Short mmCIF file of C-alpha atoms in Angstrom, two decimals:
data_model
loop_
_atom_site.label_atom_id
_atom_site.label_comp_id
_atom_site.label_asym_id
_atom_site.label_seq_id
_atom_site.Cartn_x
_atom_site.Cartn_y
_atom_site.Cartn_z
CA UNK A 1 0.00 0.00 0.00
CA UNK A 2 1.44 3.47 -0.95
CA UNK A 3 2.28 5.26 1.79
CA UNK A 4 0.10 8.70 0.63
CA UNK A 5 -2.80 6.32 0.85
CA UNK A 6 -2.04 4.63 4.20
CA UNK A 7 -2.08 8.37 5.71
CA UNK A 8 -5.40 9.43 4.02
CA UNK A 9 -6.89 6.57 5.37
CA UNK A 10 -5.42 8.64 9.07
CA UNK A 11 -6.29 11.15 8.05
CA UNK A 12 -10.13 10.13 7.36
CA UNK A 13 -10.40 8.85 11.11
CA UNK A 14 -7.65 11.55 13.20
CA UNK A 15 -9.79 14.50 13.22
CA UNK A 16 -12.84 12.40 14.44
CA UNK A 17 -10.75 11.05 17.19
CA UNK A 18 -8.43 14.19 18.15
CA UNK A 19 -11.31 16.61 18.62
CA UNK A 20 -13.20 14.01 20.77
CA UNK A 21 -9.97 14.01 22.82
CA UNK A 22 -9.93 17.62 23.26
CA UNK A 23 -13.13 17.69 24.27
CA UNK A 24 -12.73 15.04 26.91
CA UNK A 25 -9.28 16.51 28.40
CA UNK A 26 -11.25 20.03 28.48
CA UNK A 27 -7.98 21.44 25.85
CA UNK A 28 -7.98 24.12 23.86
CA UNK A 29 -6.99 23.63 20.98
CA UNK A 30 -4.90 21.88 17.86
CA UNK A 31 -3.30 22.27 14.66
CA UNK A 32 -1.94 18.74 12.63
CA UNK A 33 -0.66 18.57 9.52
CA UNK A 34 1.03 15.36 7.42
CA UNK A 35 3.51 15.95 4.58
CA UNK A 36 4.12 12.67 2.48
CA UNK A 37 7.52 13.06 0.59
CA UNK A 38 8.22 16.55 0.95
CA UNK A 39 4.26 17.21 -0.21
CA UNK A 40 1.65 18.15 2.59
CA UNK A 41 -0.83 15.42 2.00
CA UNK A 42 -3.39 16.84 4.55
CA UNK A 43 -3.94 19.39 7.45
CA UNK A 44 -6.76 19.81 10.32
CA UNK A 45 -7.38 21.91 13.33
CA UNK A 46 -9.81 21.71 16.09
CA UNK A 47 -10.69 23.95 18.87
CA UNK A 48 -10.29 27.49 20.40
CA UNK A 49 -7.51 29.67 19.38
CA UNK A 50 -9.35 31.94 21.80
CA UNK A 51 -11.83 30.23 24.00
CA UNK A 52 -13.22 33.64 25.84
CA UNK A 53 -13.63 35.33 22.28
CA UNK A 54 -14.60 31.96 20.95
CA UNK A 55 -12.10 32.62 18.10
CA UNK A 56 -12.00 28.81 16.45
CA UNK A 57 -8.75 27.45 15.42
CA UNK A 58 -7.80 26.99 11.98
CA UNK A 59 -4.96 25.58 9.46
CA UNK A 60 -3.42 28.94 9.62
CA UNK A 61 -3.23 30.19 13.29
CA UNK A 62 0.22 30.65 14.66
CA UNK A 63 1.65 29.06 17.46
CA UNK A 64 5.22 29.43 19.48
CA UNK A 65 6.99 26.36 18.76
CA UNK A 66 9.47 26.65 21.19
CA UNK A 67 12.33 24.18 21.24
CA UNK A 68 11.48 23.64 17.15
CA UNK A 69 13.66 26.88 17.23
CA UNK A 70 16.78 24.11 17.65
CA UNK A 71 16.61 23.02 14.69
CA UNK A 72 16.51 26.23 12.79
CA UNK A 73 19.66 27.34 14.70
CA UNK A 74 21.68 23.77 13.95
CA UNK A 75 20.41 23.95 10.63
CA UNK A 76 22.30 27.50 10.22
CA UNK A 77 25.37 26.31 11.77
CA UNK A 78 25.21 23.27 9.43
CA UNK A 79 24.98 26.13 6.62
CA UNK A 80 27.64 27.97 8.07
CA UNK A 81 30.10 25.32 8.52
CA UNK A 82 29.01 24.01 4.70
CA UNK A 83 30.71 27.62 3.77
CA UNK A 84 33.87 27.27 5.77
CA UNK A 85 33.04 30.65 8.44
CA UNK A 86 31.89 27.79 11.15
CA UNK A 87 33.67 25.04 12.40
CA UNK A 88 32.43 22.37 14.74
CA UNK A 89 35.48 21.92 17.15
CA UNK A 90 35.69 26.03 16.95
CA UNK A 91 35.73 27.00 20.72
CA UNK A 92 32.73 29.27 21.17
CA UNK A 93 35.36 32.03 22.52
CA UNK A 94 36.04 32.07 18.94
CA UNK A 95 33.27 33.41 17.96
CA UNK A 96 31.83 35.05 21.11
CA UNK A 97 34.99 36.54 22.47
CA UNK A 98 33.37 37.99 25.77
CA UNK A 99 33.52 34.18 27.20
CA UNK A 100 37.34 33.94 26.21
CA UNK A 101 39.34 33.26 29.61
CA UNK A 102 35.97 31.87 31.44
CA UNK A 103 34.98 28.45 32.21
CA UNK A 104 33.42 27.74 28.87
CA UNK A 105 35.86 29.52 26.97
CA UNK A 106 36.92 26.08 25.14
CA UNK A 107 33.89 24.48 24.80
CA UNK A 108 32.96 23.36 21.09
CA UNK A 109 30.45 24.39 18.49
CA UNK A 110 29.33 20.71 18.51
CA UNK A 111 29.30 20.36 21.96
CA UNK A 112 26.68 23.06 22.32
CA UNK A 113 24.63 21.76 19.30
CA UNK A 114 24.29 17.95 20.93
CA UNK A 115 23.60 19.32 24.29
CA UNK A 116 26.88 17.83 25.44
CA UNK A 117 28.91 21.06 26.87
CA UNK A 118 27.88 21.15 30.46
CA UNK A 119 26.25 24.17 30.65
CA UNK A 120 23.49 25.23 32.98
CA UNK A 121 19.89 24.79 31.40
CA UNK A 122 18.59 28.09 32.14
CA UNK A 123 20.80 29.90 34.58
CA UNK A 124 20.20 30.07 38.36
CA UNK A 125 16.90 32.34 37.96
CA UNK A 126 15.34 31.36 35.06
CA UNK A 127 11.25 32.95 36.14
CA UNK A 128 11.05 34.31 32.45
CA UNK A 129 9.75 30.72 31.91
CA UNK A 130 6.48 31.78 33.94
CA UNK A 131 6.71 34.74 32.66
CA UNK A 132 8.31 36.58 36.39
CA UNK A 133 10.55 38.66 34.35
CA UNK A 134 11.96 39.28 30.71
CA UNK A 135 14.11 36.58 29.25
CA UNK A 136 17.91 37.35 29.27
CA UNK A 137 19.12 40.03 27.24
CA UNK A 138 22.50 39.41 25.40
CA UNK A 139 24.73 40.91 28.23
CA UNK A 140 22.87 38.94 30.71
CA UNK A 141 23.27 35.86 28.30
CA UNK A 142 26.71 36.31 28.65
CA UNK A 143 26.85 36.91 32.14
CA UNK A 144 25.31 33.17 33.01
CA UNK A 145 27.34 31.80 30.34
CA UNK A 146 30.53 32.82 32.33
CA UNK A 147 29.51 30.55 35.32
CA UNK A 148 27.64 28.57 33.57
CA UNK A 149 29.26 25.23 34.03
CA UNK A 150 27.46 22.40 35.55
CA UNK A 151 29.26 19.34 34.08
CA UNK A 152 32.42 19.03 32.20
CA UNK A 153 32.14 19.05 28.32
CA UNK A 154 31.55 16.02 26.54
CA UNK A 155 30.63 13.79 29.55
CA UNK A 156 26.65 13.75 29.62
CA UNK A 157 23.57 14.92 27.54
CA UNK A 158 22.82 17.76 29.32
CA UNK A 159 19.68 19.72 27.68
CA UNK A 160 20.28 23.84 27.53
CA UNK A 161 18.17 26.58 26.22
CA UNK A 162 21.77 28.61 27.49
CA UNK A 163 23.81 26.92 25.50
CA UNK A 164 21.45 27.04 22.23
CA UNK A 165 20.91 30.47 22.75
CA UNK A 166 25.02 30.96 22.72
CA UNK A 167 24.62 29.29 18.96
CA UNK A 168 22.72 31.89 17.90
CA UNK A 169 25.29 34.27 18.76
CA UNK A 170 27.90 32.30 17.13
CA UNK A 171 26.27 32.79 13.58
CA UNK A 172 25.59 36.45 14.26
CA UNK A 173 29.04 36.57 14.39
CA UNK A 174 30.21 34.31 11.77
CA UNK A 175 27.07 35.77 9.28
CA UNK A 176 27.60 39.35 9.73
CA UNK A 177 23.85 39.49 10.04
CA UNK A 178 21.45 39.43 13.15
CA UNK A 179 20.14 36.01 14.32
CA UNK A 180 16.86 36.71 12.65
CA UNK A 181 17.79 38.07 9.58
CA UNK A 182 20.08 35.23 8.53
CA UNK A 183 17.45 32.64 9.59
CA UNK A 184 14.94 34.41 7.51
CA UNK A 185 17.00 34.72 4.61
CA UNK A 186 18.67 30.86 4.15
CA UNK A 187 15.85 29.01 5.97
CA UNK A 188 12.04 30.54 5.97
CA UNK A 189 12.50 32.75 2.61
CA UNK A 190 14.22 29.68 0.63
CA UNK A 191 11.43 27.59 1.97
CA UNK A 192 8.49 29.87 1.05
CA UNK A 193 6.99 29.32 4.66
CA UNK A 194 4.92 32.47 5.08
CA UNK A 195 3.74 31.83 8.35
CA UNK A 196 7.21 31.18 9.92
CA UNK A 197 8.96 33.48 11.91
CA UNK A 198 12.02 33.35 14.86
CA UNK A 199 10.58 35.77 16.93
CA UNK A 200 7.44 37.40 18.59
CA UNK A 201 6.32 39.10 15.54
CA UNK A 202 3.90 42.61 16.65
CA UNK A 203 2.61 42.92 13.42
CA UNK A 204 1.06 39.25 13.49
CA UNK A 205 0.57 38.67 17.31
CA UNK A 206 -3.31 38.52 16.55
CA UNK A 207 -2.99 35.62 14.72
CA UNK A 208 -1.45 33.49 17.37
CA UNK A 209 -3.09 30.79 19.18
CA UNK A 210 -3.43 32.30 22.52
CA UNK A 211 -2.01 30.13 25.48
CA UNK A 212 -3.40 28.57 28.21
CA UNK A 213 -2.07 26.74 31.51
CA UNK A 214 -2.75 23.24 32.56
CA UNK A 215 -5.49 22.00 34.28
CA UNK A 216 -3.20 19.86 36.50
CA UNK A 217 -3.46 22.49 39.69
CA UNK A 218 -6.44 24.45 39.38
CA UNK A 219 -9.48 23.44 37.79
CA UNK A 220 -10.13 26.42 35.05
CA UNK A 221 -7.46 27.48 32.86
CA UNK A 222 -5.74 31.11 32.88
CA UNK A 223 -4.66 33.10 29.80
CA UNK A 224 -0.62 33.33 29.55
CA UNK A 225 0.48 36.12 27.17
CA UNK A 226 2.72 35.96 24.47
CA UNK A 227 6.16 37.46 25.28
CA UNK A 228 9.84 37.98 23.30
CA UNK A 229 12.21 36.19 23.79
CA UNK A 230 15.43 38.33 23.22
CA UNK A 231 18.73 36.83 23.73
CA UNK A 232 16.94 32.84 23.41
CA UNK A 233 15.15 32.71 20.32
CA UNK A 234 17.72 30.58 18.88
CA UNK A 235 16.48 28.02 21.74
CA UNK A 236 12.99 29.16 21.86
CA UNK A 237 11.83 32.32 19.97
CA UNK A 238 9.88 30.86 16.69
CA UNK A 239 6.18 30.76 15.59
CA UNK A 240 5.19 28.91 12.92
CA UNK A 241 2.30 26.56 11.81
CA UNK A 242 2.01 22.33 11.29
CA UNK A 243 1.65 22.58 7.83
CA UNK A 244 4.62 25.05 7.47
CA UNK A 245 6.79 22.63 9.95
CA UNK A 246 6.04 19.50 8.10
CA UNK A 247 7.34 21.50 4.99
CA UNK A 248 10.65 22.46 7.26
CA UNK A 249 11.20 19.35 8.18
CA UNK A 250 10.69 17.88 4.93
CA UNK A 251 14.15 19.60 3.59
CA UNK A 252 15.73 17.00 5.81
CA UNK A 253 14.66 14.11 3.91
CA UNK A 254 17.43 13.00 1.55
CA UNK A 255 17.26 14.12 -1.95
CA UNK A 256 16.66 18.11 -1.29
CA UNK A 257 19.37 20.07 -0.53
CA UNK A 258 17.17 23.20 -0.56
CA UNK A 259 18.99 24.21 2.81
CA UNK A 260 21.60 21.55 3.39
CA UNK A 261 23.62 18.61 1.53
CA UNK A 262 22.56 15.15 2.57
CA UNK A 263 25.56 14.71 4.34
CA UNK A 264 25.56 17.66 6.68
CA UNK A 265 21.95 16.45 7.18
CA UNK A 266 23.41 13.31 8.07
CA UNK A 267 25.45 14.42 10.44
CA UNK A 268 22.63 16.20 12.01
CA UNK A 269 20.75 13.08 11.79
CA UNK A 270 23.48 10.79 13.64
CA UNK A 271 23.18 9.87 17.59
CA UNK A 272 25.74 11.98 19.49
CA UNK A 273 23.58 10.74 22.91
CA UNK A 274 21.14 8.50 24.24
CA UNK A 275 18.48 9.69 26.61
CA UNK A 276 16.25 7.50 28.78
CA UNK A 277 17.59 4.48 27.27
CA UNK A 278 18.54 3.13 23.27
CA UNK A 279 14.69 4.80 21.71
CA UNK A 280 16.00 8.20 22.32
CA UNK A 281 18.61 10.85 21.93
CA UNK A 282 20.17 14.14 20.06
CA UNK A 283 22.14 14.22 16.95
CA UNK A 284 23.11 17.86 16.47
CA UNK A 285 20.08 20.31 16.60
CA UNK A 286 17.67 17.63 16.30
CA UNK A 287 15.65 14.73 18.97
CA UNK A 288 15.96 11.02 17.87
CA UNK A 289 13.58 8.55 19.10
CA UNK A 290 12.07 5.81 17.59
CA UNK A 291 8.08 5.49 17.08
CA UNK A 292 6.32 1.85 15.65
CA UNK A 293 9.12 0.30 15.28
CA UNK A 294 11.05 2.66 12.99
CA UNK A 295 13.56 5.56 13.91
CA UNK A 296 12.61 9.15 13.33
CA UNK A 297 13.95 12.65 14.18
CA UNK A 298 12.19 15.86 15.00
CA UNK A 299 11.98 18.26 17.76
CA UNK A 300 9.25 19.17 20.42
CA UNK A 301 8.46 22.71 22.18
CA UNK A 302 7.54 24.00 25.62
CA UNK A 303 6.31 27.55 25.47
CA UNK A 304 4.30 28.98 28.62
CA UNK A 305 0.78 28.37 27.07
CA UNK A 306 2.15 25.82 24.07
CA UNK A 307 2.95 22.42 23.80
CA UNK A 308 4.34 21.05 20.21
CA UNK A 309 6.05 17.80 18.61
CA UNK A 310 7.37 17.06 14.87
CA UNK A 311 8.61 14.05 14.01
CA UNK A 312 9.70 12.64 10.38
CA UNK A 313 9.97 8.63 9.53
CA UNK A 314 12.61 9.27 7.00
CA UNK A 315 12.03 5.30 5.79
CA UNK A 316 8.63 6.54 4.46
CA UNK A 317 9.07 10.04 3.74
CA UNK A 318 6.44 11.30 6.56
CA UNK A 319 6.50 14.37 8.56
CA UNK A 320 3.59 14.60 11.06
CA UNK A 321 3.21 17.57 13.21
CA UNK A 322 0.62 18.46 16.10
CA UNK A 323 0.66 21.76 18.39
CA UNK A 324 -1.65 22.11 21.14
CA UNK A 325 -2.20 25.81 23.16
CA UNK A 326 -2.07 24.44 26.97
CA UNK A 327 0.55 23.35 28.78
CA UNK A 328 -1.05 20.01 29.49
CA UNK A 329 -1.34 19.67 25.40
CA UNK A 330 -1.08 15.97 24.34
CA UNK A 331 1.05 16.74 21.57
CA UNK A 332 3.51 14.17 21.89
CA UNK A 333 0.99 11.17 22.63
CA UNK A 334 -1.47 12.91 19.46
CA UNK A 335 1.87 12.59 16.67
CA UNK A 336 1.71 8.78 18.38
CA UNK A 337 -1.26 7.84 18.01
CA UNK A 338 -1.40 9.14 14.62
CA UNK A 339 1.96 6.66 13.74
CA UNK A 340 0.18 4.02 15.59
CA UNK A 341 -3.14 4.81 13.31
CA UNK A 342 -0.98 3.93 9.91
CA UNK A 343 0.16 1.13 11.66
CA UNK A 344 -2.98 -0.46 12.45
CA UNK A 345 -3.64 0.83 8.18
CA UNK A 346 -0.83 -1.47 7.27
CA UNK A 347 -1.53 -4.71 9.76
CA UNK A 348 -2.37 -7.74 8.15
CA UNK A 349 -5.87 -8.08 8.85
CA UNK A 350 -6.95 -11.77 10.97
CA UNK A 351 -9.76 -12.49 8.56
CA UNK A 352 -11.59 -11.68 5.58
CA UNK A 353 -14.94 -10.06 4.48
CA UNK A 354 -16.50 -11.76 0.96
CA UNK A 355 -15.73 -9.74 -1.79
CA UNK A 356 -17.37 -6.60 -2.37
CA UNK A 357 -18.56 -6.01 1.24
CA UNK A 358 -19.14 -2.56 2.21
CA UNK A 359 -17.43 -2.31 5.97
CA UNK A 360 -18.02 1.05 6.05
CA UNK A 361 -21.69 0.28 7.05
CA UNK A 362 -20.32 -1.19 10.49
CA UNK A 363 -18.55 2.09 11.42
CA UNK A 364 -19.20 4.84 13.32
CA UNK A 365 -19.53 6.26 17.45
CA UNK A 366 -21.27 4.74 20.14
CA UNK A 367 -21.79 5.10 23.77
CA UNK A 368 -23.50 3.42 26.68
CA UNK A 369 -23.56 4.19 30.43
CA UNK A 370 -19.92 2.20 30.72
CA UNK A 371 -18.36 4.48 28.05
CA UNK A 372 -17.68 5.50 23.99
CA UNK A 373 -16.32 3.01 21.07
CA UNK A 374 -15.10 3.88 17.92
CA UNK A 375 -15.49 1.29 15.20
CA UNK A 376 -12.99 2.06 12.14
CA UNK A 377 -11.69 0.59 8.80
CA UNK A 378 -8.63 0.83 8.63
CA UNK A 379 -6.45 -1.05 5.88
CA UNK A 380 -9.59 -3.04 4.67
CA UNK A 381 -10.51 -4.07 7.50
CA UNK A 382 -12.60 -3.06 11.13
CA UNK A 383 -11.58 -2.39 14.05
CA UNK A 384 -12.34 -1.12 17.99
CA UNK A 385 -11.00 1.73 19.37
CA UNK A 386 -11.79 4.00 22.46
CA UNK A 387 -11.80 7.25 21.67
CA UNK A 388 -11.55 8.67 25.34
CA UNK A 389 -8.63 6.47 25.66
CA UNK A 390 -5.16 8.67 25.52
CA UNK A 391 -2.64 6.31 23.29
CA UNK A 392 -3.01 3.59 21.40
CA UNK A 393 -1.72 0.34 21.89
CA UNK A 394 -1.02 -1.33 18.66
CA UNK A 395 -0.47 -4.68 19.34
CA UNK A 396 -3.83 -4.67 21.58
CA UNK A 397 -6.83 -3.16 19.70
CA UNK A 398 -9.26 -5.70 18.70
CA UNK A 399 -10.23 -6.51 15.38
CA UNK A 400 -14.05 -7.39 14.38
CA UNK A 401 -14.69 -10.25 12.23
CA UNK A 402 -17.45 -10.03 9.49
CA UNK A 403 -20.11 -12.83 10.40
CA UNK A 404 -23.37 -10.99 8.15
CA UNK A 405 -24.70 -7.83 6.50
CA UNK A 406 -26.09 -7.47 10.47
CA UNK A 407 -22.90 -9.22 12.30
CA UNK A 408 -19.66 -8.97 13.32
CA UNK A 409 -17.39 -10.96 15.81
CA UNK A 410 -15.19 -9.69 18.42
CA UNK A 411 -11.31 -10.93 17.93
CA UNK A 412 -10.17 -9.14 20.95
CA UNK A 413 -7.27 -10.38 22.00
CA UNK A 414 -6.16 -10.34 26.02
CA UNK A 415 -8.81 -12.43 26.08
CA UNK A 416 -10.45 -10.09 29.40
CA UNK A 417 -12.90 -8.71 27.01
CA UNK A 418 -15.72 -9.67 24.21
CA UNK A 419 -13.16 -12.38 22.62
CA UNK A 420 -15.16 -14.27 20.16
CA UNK A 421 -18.64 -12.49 21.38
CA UNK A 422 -20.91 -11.41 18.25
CA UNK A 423 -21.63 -7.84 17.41
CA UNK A 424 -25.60 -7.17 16.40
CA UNK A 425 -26.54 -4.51 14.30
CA UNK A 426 -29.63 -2.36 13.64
CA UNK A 427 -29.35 0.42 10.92
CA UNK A 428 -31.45 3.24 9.51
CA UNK A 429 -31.00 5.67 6.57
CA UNK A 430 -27.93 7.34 8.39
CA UNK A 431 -26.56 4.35 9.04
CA UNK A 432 -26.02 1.91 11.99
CA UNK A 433 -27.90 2.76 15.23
CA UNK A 434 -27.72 0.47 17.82
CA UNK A 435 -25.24 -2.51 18.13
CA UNK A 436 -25.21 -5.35 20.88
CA UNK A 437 -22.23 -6.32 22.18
CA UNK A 438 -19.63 -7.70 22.46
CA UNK A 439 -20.72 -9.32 25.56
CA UNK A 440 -24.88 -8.49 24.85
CA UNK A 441 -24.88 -4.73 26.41
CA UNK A 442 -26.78 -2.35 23.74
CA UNK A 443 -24.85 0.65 22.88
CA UNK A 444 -26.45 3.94 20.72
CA UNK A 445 -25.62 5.79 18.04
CA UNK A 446 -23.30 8.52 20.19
CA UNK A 447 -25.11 11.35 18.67
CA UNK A 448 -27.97 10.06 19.92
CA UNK A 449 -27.30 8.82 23.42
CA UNK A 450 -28.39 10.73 26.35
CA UNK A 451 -27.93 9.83 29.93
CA UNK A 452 -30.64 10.20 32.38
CA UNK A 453 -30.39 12.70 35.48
CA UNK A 454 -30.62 9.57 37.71
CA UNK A 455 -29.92 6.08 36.42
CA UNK A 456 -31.98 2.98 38.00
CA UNK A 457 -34.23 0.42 36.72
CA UNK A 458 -37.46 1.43 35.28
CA UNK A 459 -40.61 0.40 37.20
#
């Protein structure tokens, strides 16, 4: 099966299951998009961009992508050592001459891009992350950067916004341009992404999804404004879209060399460190992990109010990205179940319908007092999912056999549920309405479900 068609068939079923999602975790918002081979194949949105000024999200609101920033800034410093200004054993006293004679005087371009040079995460106050104070300007950079050892060089991952943010002084100074106005130039402008920026932009702050907190410690969620970044963006300053990221990331498939050569993406690409055992790590600018099976790179964000994740599958070509405006956003577990999704596409299925039978007449949403089911097709073939359920475990959703034109049978397969139970449907002119079972409970149509005030047994 092609792979553009395994992710149309996601993308048929995600924003069904994604908005019901948001609506049961209470979130805001969300933004997806899927590129197939350097091509966006398809992009949703569901949600509040604004909830007070119910202001609905769409394929074009901004968010802050945070840590995504990385990327950009190794991507430059890839570009810059392509042209021979950049080096990656250069010292950064090299190129930022105010840390010459300090501590990190002699730690290396690469050790700063893989997260490897010991330096402090944040600095010792670092309340511009709730928004306390202003993030560091440039001479207050510098001043944390002085001190700013916490491990020696090249011994552990050690994750820094700090040391990222000392990258994007390094191709200031090796450019001759500002941070921004080189990224623009050889990233965003050769990319044509027009709603891609490295900084707090004033001109286009309306059109940014506006942030909220969690709902972790307090049960409504607060507004959290949108603020510059100064001295960080190269750690943490862009806004962009999904659809624009999943064209970003795209250009680090082999085969375009739009912004790089395949082997300084490759060296980008490559494991400098593990983290939290063998499935993940950082290359240079950019998170490894490995998702179904196969290995794929990317980057996530934390902004206060924003939660985002990209990852690309470079064996198939795919680039899936989801941003989320709370910091509680499922982001991460949304761009998994979405992978898991086109797995469950591409599973051989356990039996067989005859010929020409139309599944499709099996699917749909229903609920009973004990919960909501999905029933999908998905690679020719049906299966149960729970909708409310965050995550999707591959290897355990059950598949439904085809018994009749009124029948299916559950293949579930712990065994602790409706294995080998039969399925009975009613339908009408919109399709099925009831079905009982597995296990002989009824269960409606969910748009048509209601639950009573008080539940007991009729007299």
């Amino acid at each position: 099966m092609e792979t553009a068609a395994i992710w149309s068939e996601v993308l048929d079923y995600a924003p069904k299951l994604l908005e019901f999602q948001r609506q049961h975790q209470r979130m805001p918002g969300f933004q997806v998009a899927v590129a197939v081979d350097g091509k966006l194949l398809g992009s949703f949105s569901g949600g509040f961009a604004d909830i007070a000024g119910e202001k609905p999200m769409t394929d074009d609101t901004l968010f802050r992508v945070a840590s995504h920033s990385k990327t950009f800034t190794g991507t430059a410093i890839m570009q810059l050592v392509e042209q021979g200004t950049v080096r990656l054993d250069d010292p950064i006293e090299q190129h930022v001459p105010e840390l010459a004679g300090t501590e990190m005087a002699d730690v290396s371009v690469a050790e700063l891009l893989s997260h490897s040079s010991g330096i402090t995460r944040d600095g010792d106050d670092s309340d511009f992350w709730i928004l306390s104070r202003k993030f560091p300007s440039r001479d207050e950079l510098i001043e944390m950067s002085r001190t700013g050892k916490r491990n020696e060089p090249g011994a552990h991952l050690k994750y820094s916004n700090v040391g990222y943010s000392l990258l994007g002084l390094v191709i200031e100074a090796a450019s001759g341009q500002d941070y921004a106005a080189y990224v623009t130039e050889n990233i965003v402008n050769r990319l044509g992404l027009r709603n891609t920026g490295p900084e707090l932009d004033p001109t286009r702050e309306a059109e940014l999804a506006r942030g909220y907190s969690a709902l972790t410690y307090a049960p409504e969620r607060s507004t959290i404004d949108h603020i510059d970044t100064h001295s960080m963006a190269a750690a943490t300053g862009f806004y962009s879209t999904a659809s624009d990221l999943v064209t970003y990331f795209s250009a680090h498939l082999p085969g375009d060399e739009t912004l790089l050569t395949d082997r300084s993406k490759r060296r980008m690409q490559h494991p400098v460190w593990p983290a939290s055992g063998a499935k993940h790590g950082y290359g240079l600018g950019l998170m490894l992990a490995e998702v179904q099976g196969k290995q794929v790179f990317g980057h996530g964000g934390g902004y206060p109010g924003h939660i985002t994740r990209t990852w690309v599958e470079p064996e198939s070509r795919v680039c899936v990205s989801v941003l989320t405006n709370s910091l509680d956003g499922p982001a991460n577990t949304w761009v998994h179940e979405l992978f898991a999704l086109a797995a469950l596409v591409t599973a051989e299925p356990t039996s067989t319908a005859p010929e020409g039978t139309d599944l499709s007449r099996f699917t749909g949403r229903f609920a009973s007092l004990w919960g909501v089911g999905d029933v999908v097709e998905l690679g020719g073939k049906l299966v149960e999912l729970s909708p409310a359920a965050m995550g999707i475990d591959v290897d355990g959703v059950t598949e439904l056999e085809y018994v009749d034109e009124a029948t299916l049978r559950s293949l579930e397969p712990s065994g602790f549920g409706g294995r080998g139970e039969t399925m009975h449907y009613e339908f009408d002119d919109d399709g099925a309405v009831t079905v009982r079972g597995p296990g002989g409970m009824l269960q409606r149509r969910h748009s048509d479900f209601r639950v009573e005030e008080r539940v007991s047994i009729p007299v």
